[in-house]
Amino acid sequence: MAKLILSLEGSVIREIPLEKERVTIGRKAQNDIQIENLAVSSEHACIVTILNDSFLEDLGSTNGTLVNGNPIKKHILQNNDLIEIGKYKLKFINDGPVAAQTTVEDFERTMVLRAPATPRAVPPAPAPEARPAPAAPVVAAPVAAAPPNPAASPAPSPPAAQQACIQIMSGPGVGRELLLTKSLTTLGKPGVQVAVITKRPQGYFITHVEGANFPVLNGRTLNNQAHALGDHDLLEIAGVKMEFFFKK
């Protein structure tokens, strides 16, 4: 389990295991980690831990948050990173394996490099219009078995063996697909809105990580908690609409 070692001027104060999915740091008593110092904002920063990955976010603090001497707004923590908040230091320790992940930049590159997905049967009309004209080999991709799939879409608990995907429904990458092959996939736009989709034994979950606005799932704005994803759920992250579904 990841943990923080809180110290002041070289003296260790205490160790804090990151047992919760979201841990807040600040001067007020309601924070998970309270640091009573005027240089620390009331709600200074937070750490979101999903699987073996931890994300640090500055919550608009007055004096800022440093990681290894550099000011950050959002940072994916690595083992032995040193967080500085005022005169206090928190050393991040995580000896466990780090889950393979797709960053936002990797996601954007993937969308550029991947061939456009063939039209899906749900809905049949918009998908072909939204895609750029694909090359002949792409049209011939072995996704012909997709038309019968909508009949199985209402299944509330699809088998774990099915491959989860995200299809972009708006914006420059409309119609393209991203296979969720990794245990953690980051989506969104840094500084605006970032969310992660994690693969767990119980299924796939989406969690808000960064930004004042929260992701929208099937027309409903989410909160800080992880939310389970179902077949053909509709998401909106950083102004981009997308569909979560399972390939059959």
Short mmCIF file of C-alpha atoms in Angstrom, two decimals:
data_model
loop_
_atom_site.label_atom_id
_atom_site.label_comp_id
_atom_site.label_asym_id
_atom_site.label_seq_id
_atom_site.Cartn_x
_atom_site.Cartn_y
_atom_site.Cartn_z
CA MET A 1 0.00 0.00 0.00
CA ALA A 2 1.25 3.50 -0.83
CA LYS A 3 1.98 5.86 2.04
CA LEU A 4 3.20 9.37 2.86
CA ILE A 5 5.94 10.24 5.34
CA LEU A 6 5.24 13.71 6.80
CA SER A 7 8.27 15.63 8.05
CA LEU A 8 9.29 19.13 9.13
CA GLU A 9 12.87 20.37 8.89
CA GLY A 10 14.16 16.81 8.63
CA SER A 11 12.22 15.41 11.58
CA VAL A 12 9.62 12.75 10.75
CA ILE A 13 6.22 13.55 12.25
CA ARG A 14 4.21 10.52 11.15
CA GLU A 15 3.48 8.00 8.40
CA ILE A 16 0.12 8.13 6.65
CA PRO A 17 -1.08 5.10 4.65
CA LEU A 18 -3.16 6.03 1.59
CA GLU A 19 -6.08 3.78 2.51
CA LYS A 20 -8.81 5.92 0.94
CA GLU A 21 -9.41 6.52 -2.76
CA ARG A 22 -9.32 10.31 -2.18
CA VAL A 23 -7.18 11.90 0.55
CA THR A 24 -7.29 15.66 1.16
CA ILE A 25 -4.49 17.78 2.63
CA GLY A 26 -5.04 21.17 4.23
CA ARG A 27 -5.17 23.40 7.30
CA LYS A 28 -8.80 22.75 8.26
CA ALA A 29 -9.72 19.88 10.55
CA GLN A 30 -12.00 18.16 8.02
CA ASN A 31 -9.00 17.23 5.84
CA ASP A 32 -7.70 13.67 5.96
CA ILE A 33 -4.21 15.09 6.54
CA GLN A 34 -4.37 18.28 8.62
CA ILE A 35 -1.33 20.56 8.61
CA GLU A 36 -1.89 23.45 11.01
CA ASN A 37 0.28 26.11 9.42
CA LEU A 38 -0.65 29.50 7.96
CA ALA A 39 1.31 28.73 4.78
CA VAL A 40 -1.07 25.83 4.13
CA SER A 41 -4.45 26.61 2.54
CA SER A 42 -7.71 25.43 4.11
CA GLU A 43 -8.01 22.77 1.38
CA HIS A 44 -4.57 22.71 -0.14
CA ALA A 45 -4.24 19.53 -2.22
CA CYS A 46 -5.62 16.04 -2.66
CA ILE A 47 -4.32 12.62 -3.65
CA VAL A 48 -6.50 10.20 -5.61
CA THR A 49 -5.31 6.59 -5.49
CA ILE A 50 -6.67 4.08 -8.00
CA LEU A 51 -5.21 0.57 -8.01
CA ASN A 52 -1.44 1.19 -7.67
CA ASP A 53 -1.44 4.71 -9.12
CA SER A 54 -1.73 7.93 -7.12
CA PHE A 55 -2.54 11.36 -8.57
CA LEU A 56 -1.65 14.57 -6.71
CA GLU A 57 -3.67 17.72 -7.47
CA ASP A 58 -3.21 21.23 -6.10
CA LEU A 59 -6.66 22.57 -5.14
CA GLY A 60 -5.97 26.20 -6.04
CA SER A 61 -3.85 26.80 -2.94
CA THR A 62 -2.40 30.24 -2.17
CA ASN A 63 1.24 29.17 -1.90
CA GLY A 64 1.17 26.25 -4.32
CA THR A 65 2.37 22.66 -4.15
CA LEU A 66 5.85 21.47 -5.14
CA VAL A 67 6.96 18.01 -6.22
CA ASN A 68 10.71 17.46 -6.26
CA GLY A 69 11.16 21.23 -6.21
CA ASN A 70 8.82 21.96 -9.14
CA PRO A 71 5.40 23.63 -8.85
CA ILE A 72 2.55 21.40 -10.04
CA LYS A 73 -1.17 21.58 -10.66
CA LYS A 74 -1.56 17.87 -11.39
CA HIS A 75 1.07 15.16 -11.03
CA ILE A 76 1.16 11.35 -11.25
CA LEU A 77 3.19 10.36 -8.20
CA GLN A 78 6.21 8.10 -8.48
CA ASN A 79 7.99 6.22 -5.71
CA ASN A 80 10.17 8.56 -3.57
CA ASP A 81 8.60 11.76 -4.93
CA LEU A 82 8.94 14.60 -2.41
CA ILE A 83 5.86 16.80 -1.99
CA GLU A 84 6.37 20.23 -0.40
CA ILE A 85 3.47 22.12 1.15
CA GLY A 86 4.64 25.22 3.01
CA LYS A 87 7.56 24.16 5.21
CA TYR A 88 6.27 20.60 5.43
CA LYS A 89 7.40 17.70 3.27
CA LEU A 90 5.56 14.52 2.40
CA LYS A 91 7.59 11.71 0.88
CA PHE A 92 5.53 9.39 -1.31
CA ILE A 93 6.42 5.72 -0.92
CA ASN A 94 4.97 3.05 -3.19
CA ASP A 95 7.00 -0.15 -3.50
CA GLY A 96 4.19 -2.04 -5.22
CA PRO A 97 3.97 -2.60 -8.98
CA VAL A 98 2.66 0.45 -10.85
CA ALA A 99 -0.36 -0.32 -13.00
CA ALA A 100 0.21 0.10 -16.72
CA GLN A 101 -1.57 3.23 -17.84
CA THR A 102 -2.44 5.32 -20.85
CA THR A 103 -1.87 9.03 -20.35
CA VAL A 104 -3.99 11.70 -21.97
CA GLU A 105 -1.21 12.35 -24.46
CA ASP A 106 -0.95 8.64 -25.29
CA PHE A 107 -4.71 8.53 -25.76
CA GLU A 108 -4.60 11.42 -28.23
CA ARG A 109 -1.75 9.84 -30.18
CA THR A 110 -3.59 6.54 -30.27
CA MET A 111 -6.65 8.23 -31.69
CA VAL A 112 -4.54 9.80 -34.42
CA LEU A 113 -2.73 6.60 -35.34
CA ARG A 114 -5.62 4.14 -35.11
CA ALA A 115 -7.64 3.50 -38.23
CA PRO A 116 -11.23 4.73 -38.00
CA ALA A 117 -13.59 2.13 -36.60
CA THR A 118 -16.09 0.54 -38.96
CA PRO A 119 -19.70 1.74 -38.57
CA ARG A 120 -21.49 0.23 -35.60
CA ALA A 121 -25.10 -0.88 -35.65
CA VAL A 122 -26.07 1.47 -32.77
CA PRO A 123 -26.89 3.96 -34.16
CA PRO A 124 -26.43 2.86 -37.80
CA ALA A 125 -26.91 6.22 -39.52
CA PRO A 126 -24.64 8.70 -37.67
CA ALA A 127 -21.55 6.51 -37.40
CA PRO A 128 -20.67 6.34 -41.12
CA GLU A 129 -21.26 10.11 -41.58
CA ALA A 130 -18.97 11.01 -38.70
CA ARG A 131 -15.99 8.99 -39.88
CA PRO A 132 -13.44 10.26 -42.39
CA ALA A 133 -13.37 8.18 -45.56
CA PRO A 134 -11.40 5.05 -44.54
CA ALA A 135 -9.00 3.12 -46.70
CA ALA A 136 -10.28 -0.10 -48.18
CA PRO A 137 -8.31 -2.35 -45.76
CA VAL A 138 -9.92 -0.58 -42.80
CA VAL A 139 -13.45 -1.13 -44.11
CA ALA A 140 -12.57 -4.77 -44.47
CA ALA A 141 -11.55 -5.02 -40.80
CA PRO A 142 -13.03 -8.11 -39.10
CA VAL A 143 -15.71 -6.21 -37.21
CA ALA A 144 -18.48 -7.54 -39.41
CA ALA A 145 -19.84 -9.47 -36.46
CA ALA A 146 -20.86 -6.17 -34.81
CA PRO A 147 -24.44 -5.88 -36.20
CA PRO A 148 -25.92 -8.67 -34.05
CA ASN A 149 -24.34 -7.21 -30.90
CA PRO A 150 -26.99 -4.59 -30.02
CA ALA A 151 -29.36 -7.39 -29.07
CA ALA A 152 -26.98 -8.29 -26.24
CA SER A 153 -26.34 -4.66 -25.16
CA PRO A 154 -28.99 -4.56 -22.41
CA ALA A 155 -27.12 -7.27 -20.48
CA PRO A 156 -26.34 -5.60 -17.14
CA SER A 157 -23.38 -7.81 -16.25
CA PRO A 158 -21.36 -8.70 -19.37
CA PRO A 159 -18.82 -11.52 -19.02
CA ALA A 160 -15.39 -10.48 -17.80
CA ALA A 161 -13.80 -11.98 -20.91
CA GLN A 162 -15.30 -9.28 -23.15
CA GLN A 163 -13.04 -6.47 -24.33
CA ALA A 164 -14.08 -3.01 -23.15
CA CYS A 165 -13.82 -0.08 -25.56
CA ILE A 166 -14.42 3.65 -25.75
CA GLN A 167 -15.81 5.16 -28.96
CA ILE A 168 -15.52 8.92 -29.49
CA MET A 169 -18.89 10.47 -30.34
CA SER A 170 -17.90 14.14 -30.81
CA GLY A 171 -14.89 16.32 -31.57
CA PRO A 172 -11.96 15.72 -33.97
CA GLY A 173 -11.69 12.01 -33.19
CA VAL A 174 -15.38 11.22 -33.75
CA GLY A 175 -16.07 7.59 -34.64
CA ARG A 176 -12.73 6.24 -33.47
CA GLU A 177 -12.24 3.58 -30.83
CA LEU A 178 -9.85 3.00 -27.96
CA LEU A 179 -9.48 -0.53 -26.58
CA LEU A 180 -9.20 -0.48 -22.80
CA THR A 181 -6.41 -3.06 -22.64
CA LYS A 182 -4.67 -1.56 -19.61
CA SER A 183 -5.72 -1.63 -15.98
CA LEU A 184 -5.86 2.17 -15.87
CA THR A 185 -6.70 4.56 -18.72
CA THR A 186 -6.57 8.33 -18.30
CA LEU A 187 -8.92 10.48 -20.40
CA GLY A 188 -9.50 14.21 -20.66
CA LYS A 189 -7.51 17.41 -20.92
CA PRO A 190 -4.93 18.39 -18.24
CA GLY A 191 -5.89 21.61 -16.49
CA VAL A 192 -9.51 21.28 -17.61
CA GLN A 193 -10.88 17.87 -16.69
CA VAL A 194 -9.28 14.47 -16.25
CA ALA A 195 -10.90 11.15 -15.37
CA VAL A 196 -9.61 7.61 -15.20
CA ILE A 197 -11.24 4.33 -16.16
CA THR A 198 -9.96 1.40 -14.13
CA LYS A 199 -10.38 -2.32 -14.69
CA ARG A 200 -11.23 -4.11 -11.45
CA PRO A 201 -12.35 -7.67 -10.67
CA GLN A 202 -15.93 -6.34 -10.38
CA GLY A 203 -15.80 -4.59 -13.76
CA TYR A 204 -14.87 -1.15 -15.12
CA PHE A 205 -15.14 2.04 -13.06
CA ILE A 206 -14.75 5.74 -13.85
CA THR A 207 -13.34 8.19 -11.29
CA HIS A 208 -12.91 11.97 -11.44
CA VAL A 209 -9.28 13.03 -10.95
CA GLU A 210 -8.84 16.68 -11.95
CA GLY A 211 -10.91 19.76 -12.75
CA ALA A 212 -13.74 21.81 -11.27
CA ASN A 213 -16.32 20.08 -13.47
CA PHE A 214 -17.05 16.40 -13.04
CA PRO A 215 -17.61 13.83 -15.81
CA VAL A 216 -21.17 13.21 -16.97
CA LEU A 217 -22.48 9.63 -17.13
CA ASN A 218 -25.76 9.05 -19.01
CA GLY A 219 -26.74 12.69 -18.49
CA ARG A 220 -25.95 12.68 -14.74
CA THR A 221 -23.00 14.59 -13.27
CA LEU A 222 -20.77 12.32 -11.18
CA ASN A 223 -19.05 13.06 -7.86
CA ASN A 224 -15.69 12.12 -6.32
CA GLN A 225 -16.62 8.45 -5.92
CA ALA A 226 -15.87 5.69 -8.41
CA HIS A 227 -18.86 4.71 -10.57
CA ALA A 228 -19.36 1.38 -12.32
CA LEU A 229 -19.68 1.44 -16.11
CA GLY A 230 -22.20 -0.62 -18.04
CA ASP A 231 -22.45 -1.64 -21.68
CA HIS A 232 -23.31 1.35 -23.94
CA ASP A 233 -22.99 3.94 -21.16
CA LEU A 234 -22.59 7.48 -22.52
CA LEU A 235 -19.83 9.67 -21.06
CA GLU A 236 -18.81 13.29 -21.43
CA ILE A 237 -15.28 14.22 -20.35
CA ALA A 238 -13.69 17.63 -21.03
CA GLY A 239 -16.47 18.43 -23.50
CA VAL A 240 -15.96 15.24 -25.53
CA LYS A 241 -18.81 12.74 -25.73
CA MET A 242 -17.94 9.07 -25.85
CA GLU A 243 -19.55 5.66 -25.47
CA PHE A 244 -18.33 2.82 -23.28
CA PHE A 245 -19.19 -0.63 -24.65
CA PHE A 246 -18.04 -4.23 -24.78
CA LYS A 247 -16.86 -5.86 -27.98
CA LYS A 248 -18.51 -9.20 -28.52
#
